[in-house]
Amino acid sequence: MPGYTNNTIDESIGLAVDSQGNIYVSDKVNHRVMKWTPNATSGTLAAGTGIQGSTNQQLSYPYGLYLDEDNSYLYIADWNNHRIQRYRLGNSTIGTTVAGGNGMGNGSNQLNEPYDVCVSKKTGDIYIADKGNQRIQRWSPGATSGITIIGTTGINTIDDGFLNAPSNVILNNNETYLYVSELDNHRVKRYRLP
């Protein structure tokens, strides 16, 4: 049953699991990310406040999650704020914008309804399924803008050179390939990284 208490979730979109079996869940409608320990009957707040907003403490419809356990970070695709937020695990009060955050748009420093995020363990580069812009963006650590590596902003088609509602991104183990799922084309594509 959907709800807003610590033992309920309302529209979970993103999931991440750490080496201890803790599950992180993006609780979209409640504008928060919850952490559930193994066999728990309720969760604890991992990120956000549970109140929709755009401050560095708030989220607005969190979607995809990426857990960087080695560096104790949780990355969140903050869909309605058009940004990627990074939270230090164990400190859910303040997030840092690491991509986007400059309003909705298709500029190199903007995102449009980001759905998912993953991070390179080799370089720290952030890969973003920028769904509203029909593209995959790569942001280097500390960058103030990203680079479109796949897709063309604003064009959606089934042709191989374009994307149609990219919704998930993930790197393979040796980071030679990036996998992208397309929500509206009902497929997963694989791209070789340079």
PDB file of N, CA and C in Angstrom, residues 38-133:
ATOM      1  N   PRO A  38      18.876  -5.438   5.813  1.00  0.00           N
ATOM      2  CA  PRO A  38      18.322  -6.774   5.577  1.00  0.00           C
ATOM      3  C   PRO A  38      17.261  -7.144   6.622  1.00  0.00           C
ATOM      4  N   ASN A  39      16.152  -7.650   6.147  1.00  0.00           N
ATOM      5  CA  ASN A  39      15.029  -8.117   6.963  1.00  0.00           C
ATOM      6  C   ASN A  39      14.329  -7.022   7.763  1.00  0.00           C
ATOM      7  N   ALA A  40      14.569  -5.763   7.441  1.00  0.00           N
ATOM      8  CA  ALA A  40      13.920  -4.664   8.167  1.00  0.00           C
ATOM      9  C   ALA A  40      12.456  -4.560   7.780  1.00  0.00           C
ATOM     10  N   THR A  41      11.648  -4.079   8.692  1.00  0.00           N
ATOM     11  CA  THR A  41      10.236  -3.841   8.407  1.00  0.00           C
ATOM     12  C   THR A  41       9.960  -2.363   8.172  1.00  0.00           C
ATOM     13  N   SER A  42      10.987  -1.532   8.320  1.00  0.00           N
ATOM     14  CA  SER A  42      10.870  -0.110   7.974  1.00  0.00           C
ATOM     15  C   SER A  42      12.234   0.391   7.547  1.00  0.00           C
ATOM     16  N   GLY A  43      12.236   1.500   6.822  1.00  0.00           N
ATOM     17  CA  GLY A  43      13.470   2.064   6.312  1.00  0.00           C
ATOM     18  C   GLY A  43      13.867   3.324   7.060  1.00  0.00           C
ATOM     19  N   THR A  44      15.069   3.798   6.752  1.00  0.00           N
ATOM     20  CA  THR A  44      15.552   5.065   7.294  1.00  0.00           C
ATOM     21  C   THR A  44      15.873   5.993   6.128  1.00  0.00           C
ATOM     22  N   LEU A  45      15.790   7.273   6.381  1.00  0.00           N
ATOM     23  CA  LEU A  45      16.039   8.262   5.350  1.00  0.00           C
ATOM     24  C   LEU A  45      17.512   8.261   4.954  1.00  0.00           C
ATOM     25  N   ALA A  46      17.789   8.095   3.666  1.00  0.00           N
ATOM     26  CA  ALA A  46      19.161   8.115   3.157  1.00  0.00           C
ATOM     27  C   ALA A  46      19.475   9.415   2.436  1.00  0.00           C
ATOM     28  N   ALA A  47      18.472  10.043   1.827  1.00  0.00           N
ATOM     29  CA  ALA A  47      18.678  11.304   1.105  1.00  0.00           C
ATOM     30  C   ALA A  47      17.344  12.002   0.928  1.00  0.00           C
ATOM     31  N   GLY A  48      17.382  13.324   0.887  1.00  0.00           N
ATOM     32  CA  GLY A  48      16.169  14.112   0.769  1.00  0.00           C
ATOM     33  C   GLY A  48      15.521  14.312   2.127  1.00  0.00           C
ATOM     34  N   THR A  49      14.414  15.029   2.115  1.00  0.00           N
ATOM     35  CA  THR A  49      13.714  15.322   3.368  1.00  0.00           C
ATOM     36  C   THR A  49      12.317  14.727   3.417  1.00  0.00           C
ATOM     37  N   GLY A  50      11.827  14.265   2.278  1.00  0.00           N
ATOM     38  CA  GLY A  50      10.444  13.810   2.201  1.00  0.00           C
ATOM     39  C   GLY A  50       9.500  14.925   1.800  1.00  0.00           C
ATOM     40  N   ILE A  51      10.038  16.123   1.615  1.00  0.00           N
ATOM     41  CA  ILE A  51       9.249  17.274   1.165  1.00  0.00           C
ATOM     42  C   ILE A  51       9.840  17.748  -0.162  1.00  0.00           C
ATOM     43  N   GLN A  52       9.010  17.859  -1.171  1.00  0.00           N
ATOM     44  CA  GLN A  52       9.467  18.247  -2.497  1.00  0.00           C
ATOM     45  C   GLN A  52      10.082  19.634  -2.470  1.00  0.00           C
ATOM     46  N   GLY A  53      11.225  19.782  -3.146  1.00  0.00           N
ATOM     47  CA  GLY A  53      11.870  21.085  -3.236  1.00  0.00           C
ATOM     48  C   GLY A  53      13.139  21.027  -4.048  1.00  0.00           C
ATOM     49  N   SER A  54      13.825  22.154  -4.140  1.00  0.00           N
ATOM     50  CA  SER A  54      15.020  22.250  -4.980  1.00  0.00           C
ATOM     51  C   SER A  54      16.252  22.719  -4.222  1.00  0.00           C
ATOM     52  N   THR A  55      16.193  22.760  -2.891  1.00  0.00           N
ATOM     53  CA  THR A  55      17.393  23.118  -2.137  1.00  0.00           C
ATOM     54  C   THR A  55      18.366  21.950  -2.170  1.00  0.00           C
ATOM     55  N   ASN A  56      19.567  22.145  -1.609  1.00  0.00           N
ATOM     56  CA  ASN A  56      20.544  21.058  -1.607  1.00  0.00           C
ATOM     57  C   ASN A  56      20.194  19.963  -0.602  1.00  0.00           C
ATOM     58  N   GLN A  57      19.125  20.151   0.152  1.00  0.00           N
ATOM     59  CA  GLN A  57      18.649  19.121   1.073  1.00  0.00           C
ATOM     60  C   GLN A  57      17.438  18.371   0.527  1.00  0.00           C
ATOM     61  N   GLN A  58      16.830  18.879  -0.531  1.00  0.00           N
ATOM     62  CA  GLN A  58      15.574  18.322  -1.023  1.00  0.00           C
ATOM     63  C   GLN A  58      15.732  17.655  -2.380  1.00  0.00           C
ATOM     64  N   LEU A  59      14.755  16.811  -2.695  1.00  0.00           N
ATOM     65  CA  LEU A  59      14.648  16.162  -3.995  1.00  0.00           C
ATOM     66  C   LEU A  59      13.258  16.416  -4.544  1.00  0.00           C
ATOM     67  N   SER A  60      13.127  16.268  -5.874  1.00  0.00           N
ATOM     68  CA  SER A  60      11.827  16.389  -6.511  1.00  0.00           C
ATOM     69  C   SER A  60      11.682  15.251  -7.521  1.00  0.00           C
ATOM     70  N   TYR A  61      11.027  14.193  -7.093  1.00  0.00           N
ATOM     71  CA  TYR A  61      10.835  12.973  -7.859  1.00  0.00           C
ATOM     72  C   TYR A  61      12.174  12.303  -8.211  1.00  0.00           C
ATOM     73  N   PRO A  62      12.842  11.724  -7.219  1.00  0.00           N
ATOM     74  CA  PRO A  62      14.079  10.998  -7.503  1.00  0.00           C
ATOM     75  C   PRO A  62      13.810   9.737  -8.314  1.00  0.00           C
ATOM     76  N   TYR A  63      14.643   9.509  -9.306  1.00  0.00           N
ATOM     77  CA  TYR A  63      14.504   8.337 -10.161  1.00  0.00           C
ATOM     78  C   TYR A  63      15.680   7.384  -9.941  1.00  0.00           C
ATOM     79  N   GLY A  64      16.574   7.284 -10.919  1.00  0.00           N
ATOM     80  CA  GLY A  64      17.665   6.316 -10.864  1.00  0.00           C
ATOM     81  C   GLY A  64      18.681   6.605  -9.773  1.00  0.00           C
ATOM     82  N   LEU A  65      19.293   5.522  -9.278  1.00  0.00           N
ATOM     83  CA  LEU A  65      20.307   5.611  -8.235  1.00  0.00           C
ATOM     84  C   LEU A  65      21.583   4.913  -8.694  1.00  0.00           C
ATOM     85  N   TYR A  66      22.711   5.428  -8.213  1.00  0.00           N
ATOM     86  CA  TYR A  66      23.991   4.741  -8.402  1.00  0.00           C
ATOM     87  C   TYR A  66      24.736   4.806  -7.086  1.00  0.00           C
ATOM     88  N   LEU A  67      25.153   3.652  -6.596  1.00  0.00           N
ATOM     89  CA  LEU A  67      25.859   3.558  -5.329  1.00  0.00           C
ATOM     90  C   LEU A  67      27.352   3.392  -5.589  1.00  0.00           C
ATOM     91  N   ASP A  68      28.140   4.349  -5.132  1.00  0.00           N
ATOM     92  CA  ASP A  68      29.604   4.273  -5.184  1.00  0.00           C
ATOM     93  C   ASP A  68      30.068   3.948  -3.770  1.00  0.00           C
ATOM     94  N   GLU A  69      30.050   2.671  -3.465  1.00  0.00           N
ATOM     95  CA  GLU A  69      30.354   2.243  -2.104  1.00  0.00           C
ATOM     96  C   GLU A  69      31.807   2.507  -1.733  1.00  0.00           C
ATOM     97  N   ASP A  70      32.723   2.412  -2.711  1.00  0.00           N
ATOM     98  CA  ASP A  70      34.142   2.636  -2.431  1.00  0.00           C
ATOM     99  C   ASP A  70      34.409   4.038  -1.895  1.00  0.00           C
ATOM    100  N   ASN A  71      33.665   5.020  -2.411  1.00  0.00           N
ATOM    101  CA  ASN A  71      33.860   6.416  -1.996  1.00  0.00           C
ATOM    102  C   ASN A  71      32.736   6.925  -1.090  1.00  0.00           C
ATOM    103  N   SER A  72      31.834   6.040  -0.695  1.00  0.00           N
ATOM    104  CA  SER A  72      30.706   6.363   0.205  1.00  0.00           C
ATOM    105  C   SER A  72      29.784   7.434  -0.360  1.00  0.00           C
ATOM    106  N   TYR A  73      29.453   7.313  -1.663  1.00  0.00           N
ATOM    107  CA  TYR A  73      28.545   8.258  -2.297  1.00  0.00           C
ATOM    108  C   TYR A  73      27.315   7.545  -2.842  1.00  0.00           C
ATOM    109  N   LEU A  74      26.202   8.245  -2.809  1.00  0.00           N
ATOM    110  CA  LEU A  74      24.984   7.821  -3.472  1.00  0.00           C
ATOM    111  C   LEU A  74      24.610   8.911  -4.467  1.00  0.00           C
ATOM    112  N   TYR A  75      24.529   8.545  -5.752  1.00  0.00           N
ATOM    113  CA  TYR A  75      24.148   9.474  -6.809  1.00  0.00           C
ATOM    114  C   TYR A  75      22.668   9.283  -7.108  1.00  0.00           C
ATOM    115  N   ILE A  76      21.962  10.392  -7.319  1.00  0.00           N
ATOM    116  CA  ILE A  76      20.520  10.352  -7.524  1.00  0.00           C
ATOM    117  C   ILE A  76      20.146  11.191  -8.742  1.00  0.00           C
ATOM    118  N   ALA A  77      19.393  10.599  -9.668  1.00  0.00           N
ATOM    119  CA  ALA A  77      18.825  11.364 -10.778  1.00  0.00           C
ATOM    120  C   ALA A  77      17.602  12.103 -10.227  1.00  0.00           C
ATOM    121  N   ASP A  78      17.769  13.381  -9.970  1.00  0.00           N
ATOM    122  CA  ASP A  78      16.723  14.223  -9.380  1.00  0.00           C
ATOM    123  C   ASP A  78      15.881  14.775 -10.529  1.00  0.00           C
ATOM    124  N   TRP A  79      14.924  13.956 -10.964  1.00  0.00           N
ATOM    125  CA  TRP A  79      14.181  14.120 -12.218  1.00  0.00           C
ATOM    126  C   TRP A  79      13.572  15.504 -12.407  1.00  0.00           C
ATOM    127  N   ASN A  80      12.779  15.967 -11.474  1.00  0.00           N
ATOM    128  CA  ASN A  80      12.054  17.219 -11.662  1.00  0.00           C
ATOM    129  C   ASN A  80      12.910  18.458 -11.386  1.00  0.00           C
ATOM    130  N   ASN A  81      14.084  18.268 -10.783  1.00  0.00           N
ATOM    131  CA  ASN A  81      15.024  19.379 -10.598  1.00  0.00           C
ATOM    132  C   ASN A  81      16.069  19.404 -11.704  1.00  0.00           C
ATOM    133  N   HIS A  82      16.004  18.436 -12.617  1.00  0.00           N
ATOM    134  CA  HIS A  82      16.874  18.406 -13.797  1.00  0.00           C
ATOM    135  C   HIS A  82      18.346  18.464 -13.397  1.00  0.00           C
ATOM    136  N   ARG A  83      18.706  17.575 -12.462  1.00  0.00           N
ATOM    137  CA  ARG A  83      20.078  17.567 -11.961  1.00  0.00           C
ATOM    138  C   ARG A  83      20.421  16.179 -11.418  1.00  0.00           C
ATOM    139  N   ILE A  84      21.710  15.964 -11.208  1.00  0.00           N
ATOM    140  CA  ILE A  84      22.204  14.784 -10.523  1.00  0.00           C
ATOM    141  C   ILE A  84      22.755  15.254  -9.189  1.00  0.00           C
ATOM    142  N   GLN A  85      22.249  14.642  -8.119  1.00  0.00           N
ATOM    143  CA  GLN A  85      22.688  14.977  -6.770  1.00  0.00           C
ATOM    144  C   GLN A  85      23.565  13.850  -6.232  1.00  0.00           C
ATOM    145  N   ARG A  86      24.585  14.237  -5.481  1.00  0.00           N
ATOM    146  CA  ARG A  86      25.454  13.259  -4.829  1.00  0.00           C
ATOM    147  C   ARG A  86      25.384  13.485  -3.319  1.00  0.00           C
ATOM    148  N   TYR A  87      25.098  12.408  -2.605  1.00  0.00           N
ATOM    149  CA  TYR A  87      25.021  12.449  -1.147  1.00  0.00           C
ATOM    150  C   TYR A  87      26.101  11.541  -0.572  1.00  0.00           C
ATOM    151  N   ARG A  88      26.727  11.989   0.497  1.00  0.00           N
ATOM    152  CA  ARG A  88      27.653  11.121   1.214  1.00  0.00           C
ATOM    153  C   ARG A  88      26.832  10.168   2.072  1.00  0.00           C
ATOM    154  N   LEU A  89      27.120   8.884   1.960  1.00  0.00           N
ATOM    155  CA  LEU A  89      26.395   7.880   2.742  1.00  0.00           C
ATOM    156  C   LEU A  89      26.576   8.156   4.232  1.00  0.00           C
ATOM    157  N   GLY A  90      25.489   8.038   4.964  1.00  0.00           N
ATOM    158  CA  GLY A  90      25.525   8.290   6.390  1.00  0.00           C
ATOM    159  C   GLY A  90      25.258   9.732   6.759  1.00  0.00           C
ATOM    160  N   ASN A  91      25.191  10.625   5.743  1.00  0.00           N
ATOM    161  CA  ASN A  91      24.894  12.041   5.983  1.00  0.00           C
ATOM    162  C   ASN A  91      23.848  12.467   4.970  1.00  0.00           C
ATOM    163  N   SER A  92      22.571  12.307   5.318  1.00  0.00           N
ATOM    164  CA  SER A  92      21.498  12.541   4.355  1.00  0.00           C
ATOM    165  C   SER A  92      21.021  13.985   4.303  1.00  0.00           C
ATOM    166  N   THR A  93      21.713  14.888   4.981  1.00  0.00           N
ATOM    167  CA  THR A  93      21.179  16.239   5.090  1.00  0.00           C
ATOM    168  C   THR A  93      21.514  17.137   3.905  1.00  0.00           C
ATOM    169  N   ILE A  94      22.677  16.980   3.302  1.00  0.00           N
ATOM    170  CA  ILE A  94      23.072  17.914   2.248  1.00  0.00           C
ATOM    171  C   ILE A  94      23.579  17.157   1.028  1.00  0.00           C
ATOM    172  N   GLY A  95      22.996  17.476  -0.134  1.00  0.00           N
ATOM    173  CA  GLY A  95      23.445  16.908  -1.388  1.00  0.00           C
ATOM    174  C   GLY A  95      24.262  17.929  -2.162  1.00  0.00           C
ATOM    175  N   THR A  96      25.069  17.435  -3.075  1.00  0.00           N
ATOM    176  CA  THR A  96      25.881  18.280  -3.945  1.00  0.00           C
ATOM    177  C   THR A  96      25.436  18.046  -5.380  1.00  0.00           C
ATOM    178  N   THR A  97      25.173  19.109  -6.111  1.00  0.00           N
ATOM    179  CA  THR A  97      24.823  18.980  -7.526  1.00  0.00           C
ATOM    180  C   THR A  97      26.103  18.721  -8.310  1.00  0.00           C
ATOM    181  N   VAL A  98      26.159  17.567  -8.993  1.00  0.00           N
ATOM    182  CA  VAL A  98      27.356  17.204  -9.758  1.00  0.00           C
ATOM    183  C   VAL A  98      27.112  17.242 -11.266  1.00  0.00           C
ATOM    184  N   ALA A  99      25.870  17.458 -11.694  1.00  0.00           N
ATOM    185  CA  ALA A  99      25.535  17.619 -13.113  1.00  0.00           C
ATOM    186  C   ALA A  99      24.181  18.302 -13.206  1.00  0.00           C
ATOM    187  N   GLY A 100      24.032  19.187 -14.188  1.00  0.00           N
ATOM    188  CA  GLY A 100      22.772  19.906 -14.357  1.00  0.00           C
ATOM    189  C   GLY A 100      22.576  20.932 -13.269  1.00  0.00           C
ATOM    190  N   GLY A 101      21.306  21.125 -12.895  1.00  0.00           N
ATOM    191  CA  GLY A 101      20.989  22.096 -11.860  1.00  0.00           C
ATOM    192  C   GLY A 101      20.869  23.518 -12.373  1.00  0.00           C
ATOM    193  N   ASN A 102      20.833  23.676 -13.684  1.00  0.00           N
ATOM    194  CA  ASN A 102      20.715  24.994 -14.300  1.00  0.00           C
ATOM    195  C   ASN A 102      19.383  25.153 -15.016  1.00  0.00           C
ATOM    196  N   GLY A 103      18.350  24.544 -14.452  1.00  0.00           N
ATOM    197  CA  GLY A 103      17.033  24.588 -15.066  1.00  0.00           C
ATOM    198  C   GLY A 103      16.904  23.567 -16.169  1.00  0.00           C
ATOM    199  N   MET A 104      15.671  23.303 -16.578  1.00  0.00           N
ATOM    200  CA  MET A 104      15.412  22.357 -17.649  1.00  0.00           C
ATOM    201  C   MET A 104      15.851  22.959 -18.979  1.00  0.00           C
ATOM    202  N   GLY A 105      16.584  22.174 -19.770  1.00  0.00           N
ATOM    203  CA  GLY A 105      17.007  22.660 -21.076  1.00  0.00           C
ATOM    204  C   GLY A 105      17.919  21.677 -21.755  1.00  0.00           C
ATOM    205  N   ASN A 106      18.381  22.042 -22.965  1.00  0.00           N
ATOM    206  CA  ASN A 106      19.253  21.153 -23.720  1.00  0.00           C
ATOM    207  C   ASN A 106      20.659  21.712 -23.897  1.00  0.00           C
ATOM    208  N   GLY A 107      21.002  22.731 -23.121  1.00  0.00           N
ATOM    209  CA  GLY A 107      22.369  23.242 -23.154  1.00  0.00           C
ATOM    210  C   GLY A 107      23.337  22.231 -22.557  1.00  0.00           C
ATOM    211  N   SER A 108      24.621  22.438 -22.792  1.00  0.00           N
ATOM    212  CA  SER A 108      25.618  21.489 -22.283  1.00  0.00           C
ATOM    213  C   SER A 108      25.705  21.501 -20.760  1.00  0.00           C
ATOM    214  N   ASN A 109      25.186  22.558 -20.126  1.00  0.00           N
ATOM    215  CA  ASN A 109      25.189  22.623 -18.660  1.00  0.00           C
ATOM    216  C   ASN A 109      23.809  22.321 -18.066  1.00  0.00           C
ATOM    217  N   GLN A 110      22.915  21.770 -18.887  1.00  0.00           N
ATOM    218  CA  GLN A 110      21.548  21.498 -18.453  1.00  0.00           C
ATOM    219  C   GLN A 110      21.164  20.048 -18.706  1.00  0.00           C
ATOM    220  N   LEU A 111      20.131  19.606 -18.003  1.00  0.00           N
ATOM    221  CA  LEU A 111      19.520  18.299 -18.222  1.00  0.00           C
ATOM    222  C   LEU A 111      18.014  18.514 -18.345  1.00  0.00           C
ATOM    223  N   ASN A 112      17.329  17.502 -18.891  1.00  0.00           N
ATOM    224  CA  ASN A 112      15.883  17.551 -19.036  1.00  0.00           C
ATOM    225  C   ASN A 112      15.314  16.201 -18.608  1.00  0.00           C
ATOM    226  N   GLU A 113      14.829  16.155 -17.379  1.00  0.00           N
ATOM    227  CA  GLU A 113      14.233  14.942 -16.816  1.00  0.00           C
ATOM    228  C   GLU A 113      15.188  13.740 -16.846  1.00  0.00           C
ATOM    229  N   PRO A 114      16.326  13.850 -16.156  1.00  0.00           N
ATOM    230  CA  PRO A 114      17.255  12.712 -16.127  1.00  0.00           C
ATOM    231  C   PRO A 114      16.631  11.514 -15.418  1.00  0.00           C
ATOM    232  N   TYR A 115      16.768  10.361 -16.035  1.00  0.00           N
ATOM    233  CA  TYR A 115      16.157   9.133 -15.528  1.00  0.00           C
ATOM    234  C   TYR A 115      17.116   8.273 -14.720  1.00  0.00           C
ATOM    235  N   ASP A 116      18.377   8.256 -15.118  1.00  0.00           N
ATOM    236  CA  ASP A 116      19.306   7.336 -14.473  1.00  0.00           C
ATOM    237  C   ASP A 116      20.721   7.890 -14.553  1.00  0.00           C
ATOM    238  N   VAL A 117      21.597   7.306 -13.732  1.00  0.00           N
ATOM    239  CA  VAL A 117      22.975   7.760 -13.639  1.00  0.00           C
ATOM    240  C   VAL A 117      23.866   6.575 -13.283  1.00  0.00           C
ATOM    241  N   CYS A 118      25.082   6.557 -13.821  1.00  0.00           N
ATOM    242  CA  CYS A 118      26.109   5.620 -13.372  1.00  0.00           C
ATOM    243  C   CYS A 118      27.448   6.345 -13.437  1.00  0.00           C
ATOM    244  N   VAL A 119      28.429   5.833 -12.703  1.00  0.00           N
ATOM    245  CA  VAL A 119      29.702   6.518 -12.563  1.00  0.00           C
ATOM    246  C   VAL A 119      30.833   5.541 -12.858  1.00  0.00           C
ATOM    247  N   SER A 120      31.818   6.013 -13.608  1.00  0.00           N
ATOM    248  CA  SER A 120      32.995   5.207 -13.915  1.00  0.00           C
ATOM    249  C   SER A 120      33.857   5.054 -12.670  1.00  0.00           C
ATOM    250  N   LYS A 121      34.224   3.826 -12.365  1.00  0.00           N
ATOM    251  CA  LYS A 121      35.132   3.583 -11.247  1.00  0.00           C
ATOM    252  C   LYS A 121      36.561   3.929 -11.628  1.00  0.00           C
ATOM    253  N   LYS A 122      36.852   4.000 -12.924  1.00  0.00           N
ATOM    254  CA  LYS A 122      38.206   4.316 -13.398  1.00  0.00           C
ATOM    255  C   LYS A 122      38.463   5.819 -13.435  1.00  0.00           C
ATOM    256  N   THR A 123      37.495   6.570 -13.971  1.00  0.00           N
ATOM    257  CA  THR A 123      37.723   8.005 -14.218  1.00  0.00           C
ATOM    258  C   THR A 123      36.876   8.924 -13.356  1.00  0.00           C
ATOM    259  N   GLY A 124      35.814   8.396 -12.777  1.00  0.00           N
ATOM    260  CA  GLY A 124      34.878   9.240 -12.035  1.00  0.00           C
ATOM    261  C   GLY A 124      33.883   9.952 -12.927  1.00  0.00           C
ATOM    262  N   ASP A 125      33.954   9.712 -14.254  1.00  0.00           N
ATOM    263  CA  ASP A 125      32.995  10.327 -15.177  1.00  0.00           C
ATOM    264  C   ASP A 125      31.581   9.865 -14.836  1.00  0.00           C
ATOM    265  N   ILE A 126      30.631  10.788 -14.976  1.00  0.00           N
ATOM    266  CA  ILE A 126      29.224  10.520 -14.671  1.00  0.00           C
ATOM    267  C   ILE A 126      28.472  10.378 -15.988  1.00  0.00           C
ATOM    268  N   TYR A 127      27.788   9.254 -16.172  1.00  0.00           N
ATOM    269  CA  TYR A 127      26.996   9.002 -17.372  1.00  0.00           C
ATOM    270  C   TYR A 127      25.525   9.149 -16.998  1.00  0.00           C
ATOM    271  N   ILE A 128      24.788   9.924 -17.798  1.00  0.00           N
ATOM    272  CA  ILE A 128      23.412  10.281 -17.454  1.00  0.00           C
ATOM    273  C   ILE A 128      22.475   9.953 -18.608  1.00  0.00           C
ATOM    274  N   ALA A 129      21.394   9.231 -18.294  1.00  0.00           N
ATOM    275  CA  ALA A 129      20.311   9.038 -19.253  1.00  0.00           C
ATOM    276  C   ALA A 129      19.438  10.293 -19.186  1.00  0.00           C
ATOM    277  N   ASP A 130      19.707  11.219 -20.087  1.00  0.00           N
ATOM    278  CA  ASP A 130      19.025  12.521 -20.137  1.00  0.00           C
ATOM    279  C   ASP A 130      17.781  12.354 -21.011  1.00  0.00           C
ATOM    280  N   LYS A 131      16.754  11.746 -20.421  1.00  0.00           N
ATOM    281  CA  LYS A 131      15.591  11.266 -21.174  1.00  0.00           C
ATOM    282  C   LYS A 131      14.911  12.344 -21.997  1.00  0.00           C
ATOM    283  N   GLY A 132      14.628  13.491 -21.404  1.00  0.00           N
ATOM    284  CA  GLY A 132      13.911  14.543 -22.113  1.00  0.00           C
ATOM    285  C   GLY A 132      14.674  15.125 -23.283  1.00  0.00           C
ATOM    286  N   ASN A 133      15.998  14.977 -23.271  1.00  0.00           N
ATOM    287  CA  ASN A 133      16.829  15.474 -24.371  1.00  0.00           C
ATOM    288  C   ASN A 133      17.242  14.371 -25.341  1.00  0.00           C
TER     289      ASN A 133
END
